[in-house]
XYZ file of C-alpha atoms in Angstrom:
515
model
C -25.238 6.807 44.509
C -24.249 10.522 44.469
C -26.400 12.677 42.338
C -24.735 15.062 39.988
C -25.881 18.720 39.978
C -25.259 19.051 36.360
C -28.064 18.821 33.784
C -28.399 15.464 32.164
C -27.446 15.208 28.480
C -30.036 13.457 26.354
C -29.320 10.915 23.537
C -29.964 13.410 20.681
C -27.877 13.656 17.533
C -25.697 16.361 19.151
C -24.712 14.416 22.258
C -21.293 13.601 20.980
C -20.449 17.273 20.138
C -21.756 18.496 23.465
C -19.776 15.982 25.289
C -16.713 16.616 23.438
C -16.893 20.479 24.012
C -17.491 19.747 27.783
C -14.617 17.269 28.039
C -12.178 19.371 26.119
C -12.594 22.268 28.421
C -11.593 20.106 31.278
C -8.431 19.050 29.429
C -6.549 22.309 30.473
C -2.834 21.664 29.757
C -2.893 18.022 29.033
C -1.927 16.933 25.501
C -4.724 15.403 23.438
C -2.478 12.234 22.957
C -2.544 11.656 26.711
C -5.918 12.943 27.531
C -7.656 10.469 25.131
C -6.755 7.630 27.429
C -8.347 9.403 30.400
C -11.657 10.164 28.552
C -11.985 6.940 26.572
C -11.161 4.939 29.588
C -13.909 6.565 31.534
C -16.424 5.872 28.716
C -15.445 2.375 28.576
C -15.759 1.957 32.317
C -19.206 3.582 32.296
C -20.302 1.131 29.411
C -19.166 -2.074 31.233
C -20.675 -0.862 34.562
C -24.009 -0.116 32.970
C -24.175 -3.591 31.324
C -23.049 -5.162 34.571
C -25.598 -3.400 36.765
C -28.419 -4.261 34.273
C -27.815 -7.994 34.687
C -27.104 -7.553 38.433
C -30.558 -6.236 38.958
C -32.110 -9.094 37.038
C -29.987 -11.642 39.041
C -30.934 -10.045 42.410
C -34.562 -9.978 41.512
C -34.427 -13.892 41.295
C -37.336 -14.001 38.894
C -37.908 -16.432 36.159
C -34.658 -17.911 34.698
C -32.793 -15.962 37.345
C -34.395 -17.644 40.222
C -31.801 -18.661 42.879
C -28.933 -16.813 41.093
C -26.145 -15.171 43.022
C -25.596 -11.564 41.592
C -21.921 -11.720 42.854
C -21.237 -14.875 41.033
C -18.686 -14.109 38.199
C -19.786 -17.101 36.144
C -23.241 -15.670 35.745
C -21.899 -12.766 33.894
C -19.431 -14.839 31.879
C -22.448 -16.922 30.689
C -24.100 -13.676 29.322
C -20.903 -12.302 27.801
C -20.996 -9.438 30.246
C -17.748 -8.106 32.157
C -17.906 -8.723 35.862
C -17.329 -5.415 37.668
C -16.175 -5.563 41.285
C -17.769 -3.189 43.806
C -14.700 -0.661 43.899
C -15.165 -0.214 40.025
C -18.917 0.129 39.693
C -19.889 3.522 38.271
C -22.127 4.382 41.123
C -19.185 3.972 43.551
C -16.877 6.235 41.435
C -19.444 8.945 41.226
C -19.864 8.799 44.927
C -16.023 9.331 45.178
C -15.783 11.968 42.383
C -15.273 14.998 44.583
C -12.360 13.488 46.664
C -8.767 14.612 46.007
C -7.861 10.973 45.770
C -10.286 10.213 42.898
C -7.394 9.506 40.557
C -6.171 6.571 42.618
C -9.644 5.352 43.103
C -10.067 5.044 39.254
C -6.720 3.492 38.800
C -7.555 0.938 41.457
C -10.817 0.300 39.621
C -9.023 -0.455 36.404
C -6.744 -2.865 38.118
C -9.686 -4.638 39.841
C -11.666 -5.016 36.560
C -8.461 -6.504 34.799
C -7.896 -8.909 37.662
C -11.466 -10.238 37.343
C -11.694 -10.253 33.521
C -8.641 -11.927 31.891
C -9.587 -10.765 28.394
C -8.998 -7.143 29.531
C -5.610 -7.753 31.189
C -3.041 -5.057 30.155
C -5.713 -3.246 28.149
C -7.225 -0.578 30.507
C -5.424 2.718 31.072
C -4.032 3.496 34.627
C -3.218 7.082 34.129
C -5.704 8.838 36.448
C -3.502 9.531 39.485
C -0.760 11.301 37.455
C 0.123 14.739 38.652
C -0.891 16.760 35.536
C -4.525 15.606 35.889
C -6.276 17.765 38.391
C -8.575 15.850 40.673
C -11.314 18.451 40.428
C -11.239 18.197 36.639
C -11.361 14.346 36.766
C -14.254 14.486 39.105
C -15.951 16.927 36.667
C -15.325 14.498 33.904
C -16.754 11.591 35.850
C -19.974 13.610 36.455
C -20.087 14.590 32.783
C -19.903 10.990 31.477
C -22.236 9.912 34.301
C -24.763 12.465 33.030
C -25.190 10.886 29.683
C -28.977 10.368 30.180
C -30.339 7.164 28.777
C -33.716 7.846 30.536
C -35.938 4.769 30.232
C -33.940 3.493 27.372
C -31.216 1.605 29.390
C -31.074 -1.100 26.763
C -29.583 1.615 24.367
C -26.806 2.301 26.630
C -24.190 0.379 24.756
C -25.204 1.908 21.438
C -25.164 5.438 22.842
C -21.805 5.015 24.533
C -20.387 3.171 21.536
C -21.217 6.174 19.311
C -19.619 8.496 21.945
C -16.546 6.343 22.075
C -16.191 6.296 18.274
C -16.788 10.001 17.906
C -14.205 10.760 20.528
C -11.562 8.605 18.674
C -12.164 10.769 15.681
C -12.021 14.118 17.578
C -8.794 13.043 19.292
C -7.268 11.991 16.026
C -8.116 15.538 14.661
C -6.632 17.121 17.814
C -3.391 15.153 17.615
C -2.955 15.728 13.702
C -0.282 13.528 12.215
C 0.113 11.396 15.284
C -3.642 10.817 15.466
C -3.600 9.333 11.929
C -1.494 6.486 13.222
C -4.397 4.973 15.318
C -7.282 6.291 13.241
C -8.613 5.818 9.774
C -11.129 8.620 8.739
C -14.634 7.234 9.100
C -15.647 8.103 5.686
C -12.815 6.100 4.165
C -13.622 3.057 6.301
C -17.321 3.350 5.296
C -16.296 3.456 1.699
C -14.194 0.334 2.105
C -16.913 -1.663 3.784
C -19.715 -0.523 1.379
C -17.726 -1.798 -1.449
C -16.583 -5.113 0.161
C -19.981 -5.858 1.776
C -18.819 -8.177 4.470
C -22.027 -9.958 5.206
C -20.613 -13.339 6.176
C -17.181 -14.847 6.814
C -13.703 -14.090 8.324
C -12.585 -10.349 8.332
C -8.899 -9.720 8.669
C -7.016 -6.472 9.229
C -3.210 -7.090 9.920
C -2.574 -3.285 10.953
C -5.865 -2.758 12.649
C -5.274 0.550 14.569
C -8.100 1.290 16.932
C -10.416 -1.270 15.265
C -12.581 0.948 13.114
C -12.637 -1.482 10.234
C -14.170 -4.040 12.440
C -16.730 -1.692 13.928
C -17.913 -0.490 10.591
C -18.173 -4.097 9.335
C -20.375 -4.859 12.226
C -22.499 -1.856 11.508
C -22.834 -2.863 7.895
C -24.165 -6.303 8.799
C -26.632 -4.806 11.234
C -27.903 -2.093 8.896
C -28.551 -4.716 6.231
C -30.483 -7.080 8.576
C -27.683 -9.555 8.681
C -26.538 -11.832 11.665
C -23.552 -10.473 13.568
C -22.525 -14.046 14.510
C -22.000 -14.727 10.704
C -18.852 -12.717 10.841
C -15.532 -13.333 12.820
C -12.760 -10.858 13.014
C -9.070 -11.297 13.061
C -6.507 -8.519 13.592
C -3.013 -7.608 14.517
C -1.436 -4.244 15.788
C 2.113 -3.578 16.574
C 1.533 -0.554 18.789
C 0.505 -1.624 22.117
C -1.308 1.665 23.039
C -3.268 1.506 19.783
C -4.004 -2.102 20.373
C -5.510 -1.260 23.745
C -7.809 1.258 22.050
C -8.879 -1.318 19.641
C -9.761 -3.863 22.454
C -11.880 -1.261 24.295
C -13.501 -0.074 21.048
C -14.600 -3.578 20.186
C -15.544 -4.407 23.658
C -17.962 -1.470 23.895
C -19.626 -2.804 20.853
C -19.670 -6.383 22.271
C -17.551 -7.666 19.451
C -15.326 -10.566 20.148
C -11.694 -9.318 20.055
C -10.063 -12.562 21.182
C -8.286 -12.914 17.713
C -7.054 -9.224 17.753
C -3.410 -9.749 18.662
C -0.587 -7.489 19.625
C 3.107 -8.099 19.333
C 5.848 -5.343 18.848
C 7.477 -7.083 15.820
C 4.492 -6.554 13.606
C 2.724 -8.540 10.870
C 5.722 -8.981 8.629
C 8.242 -10.355 11.185
C 5.725 -12.104 13.389
C 2.401 -12.897 11.698
C 0.081 -13.759 14.520
C -2.478 -15.484 12.026
C -0.160 -17.571 9.868
C -2.725 -20.079 8.801
C -5.702 -17.710 8.380
C -7.439 -17.546 4.990
C -9.831 -14.631 5.257
C -12.968 -13.966 3.119
C -12.314 -10.169 3.347
C -9.036 -8.171 4.022
C -9.625 -4.533 4.891
C -6.797 -2.351 5.859
C -4.973 1.008 5.951
C -1.241 0.217 6.405
C 1.428 2.945 6.861
C 2.208 4.717 3.621
C 5.615 4.024 1.966
C 6.937 2.453 5.154
C 10.755 2.175 4.951
C 11.334 0.586 8.349
C 9.604 -2.848 7.785
C 12.594 -5.123 8.138
C 12.526 -5.979 4.391
C 16.190 -6.920 4.359
C 15.325 -9.847 6.811
C 12.715 -11.172 4.597
C 14.158 -11.285 1.098
C 13.083 -14.923 0.475
C 9.757 -14.917 2.315
C 7.139 -17.314 1.010
C 4.567 -14.563 0.791
C 6.305 -12.811 -2.069
C 4.604 -14.925 -4.803
C 4.674 -12.044 -7.350
C 8.168 -10.680 -6.589
C 10.315 -9.625 -3.698
C 9.256 -6.100 -2.494
C 11.937 -3.415 -2.100
C 13.518 -3.170 1.411
C 13.018 0.534 1.372
C 9.198 0.603 0.834
C 6.560 -1.850 2.317
C 3.719 -1.006 -0.141
C 4.077 -4.137 -2.180
C 4.939 -6.248 0.858
C 1.490 -5.237 2.264
C -0.240 -6.143 -1.016
C 1.254 -9.606 -1.045
C 0.703 -10.095 2.717
C -3.021 -9.456 2.064
C -3.082 -11.748 -0.808
C -1.418 -14.545 1.171
C -4.233 -14.386 3.578
C -7.107 -14.349 1.176
C -9.221 -17.407 0.761
C -9.840 -18.829 -2.834
C -12.947 -16.659 -3.167
C -11.754 -13.776 -1.060
C -11.550 -10.050 -1.732
C -9.320 -7.369 -0.349
C -9.859 -3.640 -0.009
C -7.022 -1.416 1.298
C -5.526 2.105 1.258
C -2.230 2.843 -0.233
C -0.131 5.791 -1.374
C -1.085 6.813 -4.897
C 2.534 6.324 -5.994
C 1.930 2.613 -5.772
C -0.128 2.803 -8.998
C 2.897 3.946 -11.040
C 6.129 3.141 -9.279
C 8.862 1.144 -10.880
C 11.396 1.469 -8.055
C 13.359 -1.584 -7.159
C 11.063 -4.019 -8.929
C 7.688 -2.565 -7.882
C 6.660 -2.248 -11.535
C 7.380 -5.920 -12.244
C 5.235 -6.883 -9.216
C 2.414 -4.724 -10.398
C 2.644 -6.245 -13.804
C 2.469 -9.754 -12.244
C -0.641 -8.809 -10.139
C -2.392 -7.466 -13.300
C -1.478 -10.525 -15.475
C -2.659 -12.781 -12.708
C -6.043 -11.150 -12.943
C -5.994 -10.105 -9.271
C -6.666 -6.401 -9.625
C -10.455 -5.831 -9.617
C -10.868 -2.020 -8.960
C -8.816 1.150 -8.323
C -10.282 4.238 -6.815
C -8.373 7.599 -6.750
C -9.183 9.439 -3.537
C -9.534 13.261 -3.019
C -6.662 15.149 -1.173
C -6.823 16.010 2.553
C -8.739 12.925 3.675
C -6.011 11.777 5.928
C -4.808 13.201 9.072
C -1.280 11.961 9.265
C -0.108 12.671 5.669
C -0.504 14.966 2.624
C 0.544 12.116 0.412
C -2.081 11.480 -2.333
C -3.907 8.164 -1.635
C -5.852 5.468 -3.458
C -7.911 2.301 -2.766
C -6.960 -1.013 -4.192
C -9.443 -3.882 -4.538
C -8.171 -7.299 -5.289
C -10.194 -10.445 -5.913
C -8.890 -14.014 -5.865
C -11.486 -15.208 -8.306
C -13.139 -12.743 -10.652
C -15.080 -15.432 -12.375
C -16.515 -17.279 -9.389
C -20.076 -17.296 -10.440
C -21.508 -15.022 -7.899
C -21.061 -12.159 -10.240
C -20.232 -11.665 -13.872
C -16.930 -12.810 -15.235
C -14.685 -9.701 -15.191
C -11.373 -11.583 -15.466
C -10.068 -9.442 -18.364
C -11.298 -6.070 -16.886
C -10.409 -3.525 -14.357
C -12.700 -0.823 -13.099
C -11.159 2.709 -12.594
C -12.889 5.320 -10.529
C -11.440 8.810 -10.194
C -13.119 10.334 -7.001
C -10.778 13.219 -6.565
C -13.506 15.668 -6.965
C -15.744 14.112 -4.332
C -16.048 15.107 -0.751
C -16.226 18.382 1.190
C -13.888 20.254 3.542
C -14.800 20.025 7.335
C -12.033 22.439 8.229
C -9.191 24.045 6.321
C -6.945 20.983 6.359
C -9.400 18.127 6.375
C -11.883 16.749 3.833
C -14.357 13.933 4.143
C -16.772 11.871 1.962
C -20.379 12.401 2.392
C -22.935 9.431 2.481
C -23.972 10.438 -1.123
C -20.271 10.310 -2.186
C -19.824 6.907 -0.648
C -22.915 5.569 -2.208
C -22.124 6.969 -5.653
C -18.634 5.287 -5.604
C -19.812 1.928 -4.069
C -22.757 1.562 -6.343
C -20.719 2.210 -9.367
C -18.538 -0.825 -8.413
C -21.511 -3.014 -7.554
C -23.340 -2.217 -10.795
C -20.131 -2.958 -12.684
C -19.778 -6.366 -10.922
C -23.357 -7.454 -11.329
C -24.404 -9.895 -14.071
C -27.030 -7.639 -15.250
C -25.859 -4.371 -13.697
C -26.615 -0.774 -15.062
C -23.045 0.265 -15.216
C -21.757 2.558 -17.941
C -18.527 4.551 -18.172
C -18.863 8.267 -17.184
C -16.086 10.461 -18.636
C -13.864 11.919 -15.964
C -15.171 9.612 -13.281
C -15.225 5.810 -14.145
C -14.117 3.468 -16.867
C -14.136 -0.269 -17.292
C -10.882 -1.165 -19.007
C -9.673 -4.319 -20.662
C -6.254 -5.524 -19.335
C -4.768 -5.375 -22.856
C -5.291 -1.546 -22.644
C -3.566 -1.541 -19.274
C -0.643 -3.367 -20.843
C -0.374 -0.834 -23.651
C 0.039 1.859 -20.925
C 2.999 -0.143 -19.284
C 0.787 -1.465 -16.454
C 0.142 1.977 -14.862
C -3.022 1.957 -12.630
C -3.688 5.745 -12.350
C -7.406 6.096 -12.933
C -7.046 9.461 -14.694
C -5.207 7.653 -17.499
C -8.442 5.709 -18.290
C -11.443 7.698 -17.325
C -10.982 10.571 -19.812
C -8.765 13.146 -18.190
C -5.554 14.242 -19.745
C -2.382 12.814 -18.390
C -1.005 16.120 -17.362
C -4.085 16.908 -15.383
C -3.936 13.610 -13.532
C -0.396 13.228 -13.018
C 0.805 16.796 -12.190
C -1.081 19.256 -10.013
C 1.703 21.784 -9.241
C -0.142 23.427 -6.267
C -1.108 20.044 -4.765
C 2.477 18.671 -5.274
C 4.045 21.880 -3.744
C 1.841 21.722 -0.749
C 2.459 18.041 -0.264
C 6.263 18.476 -0.502
C 6.193 21.349 1.875
C 4.141 19.610 4.530
C 6.476 16.507 4.257
C 9.613 18.748 4.486
C 8.210 20.557 7.556
C 7.423 17.206 9.218
C 10.994 15.926 8.450
C 12.565 19.037 9.927
C 10.449 18.576 13.093
C 11.520 14.796 13.315
C 15.163 15.680 12.856
C 14.846 18.298 15.542
C 13.315 15.943 17.890
C 16.044 13.251 17.122
C 18.850 15.783 17.671
C 17.316 16.839 20.969
C 17.196 13.167 22.139
C 20.808 12.638 21.090
C 21.905 15.687 23.040
C 19.947 14.581 26.107
C 21.609 11.143 25.847
C 25.026 12.625 25.565
C 24.539 14.802 28.600
C 23.461 11.697 30.634
C 26.525 9.769 29.402
C 28.890 12.702 30.472
C 27.318 12.621 33.857
């Protein structure tokens, strides 16, 4: 194995930041959107190689339960839920080739070899390393950098360290990509808040628009942190973007989370539901905001629309009813939506919201701070729906809805982006839990939270904006001129960019036709 000259990086709290800075320097003129597949692919390869070589050494020693074992027998690794890594793909081999001008092809061949020997990874791994815009010297430097994550004597912590690095890099690439990054990544603090409120200790967890799999990773972390059993939860997901689905598969594999039920098809969850018969205990999701291109015209009479047909021009209430369709009789759903979903009456949305409230399905609404999301300036909120608000596990809250206005929580991490701290998350989550408990210590806090009888919601025409109920004046909640102006400006600028891109594509196609 070739020794790298660089100093090893220890597994301290700053490892992710140090690695990111070093890796970003090697990016040169490659877009973050493309570069993420190079870096994340290598981190994944390092992870599966470490896990393989650890078991390989045990099999080769032939001691105890490994007596007579063949270290090159693929079934030995399958039995231990470890990916088999062929010789041409092992990290030690790649590092020995890192200084060669052909290293790009070597890595691409390694990815092909791994997929061939591991059917669950077929069509998942990136083969982008031999492209002309990736300098072989920089690629070799990146391999050395990732190879220098020093795990010291704590080899057993390899997966955990690399898992943290992978997750951190997903977030940093999302920040670097801006709006496009938000399409595959939900901010970690938002995911943590959803999971802390839902508490998915046991059962089936479903995300029908799963992005890069962050909801599943955070659910697994929650179970582990609370001394639960990982095998008590099973995950089901769907993603329409194949590139994003590949990131999800790698993100889950590096955490040793079974992703066999995380499906991809380019038609999406509405047109081609990959889990038609699933009834989940928890639904957790961040669907696209105000999606107008969801094929609503083709689904006017779909059986999922129990509370009214959603408008063809906006998928918000289609998502809500899709989530409900997949909830078990005692299930609970938590998801992100545009704040406009709380008040809209367009094309029957108000009637659907009324039906949801009168069916006693709405459990809690949380108003989120601005600037949490990378891909939009549209104000956002969290919905929590419960199939059975009187199921005996908690107090009967059938006639109540909890409203939390968290717009003043969080802190800026840069000029454009805000995040919730651990204290913010605990404050919001504990408010919900104390409200739900039989003998909880919940009390209304003016300007922050209020437990409201459904009759009061009916009086306000079924509007679910938290500011209407927690003690803030209507005008303060409903119209912030500066926030609205900035939001409209950002959306307008994005529309102009999109129109320019489309016009350019049309012109290029016209030129091709003329030729």
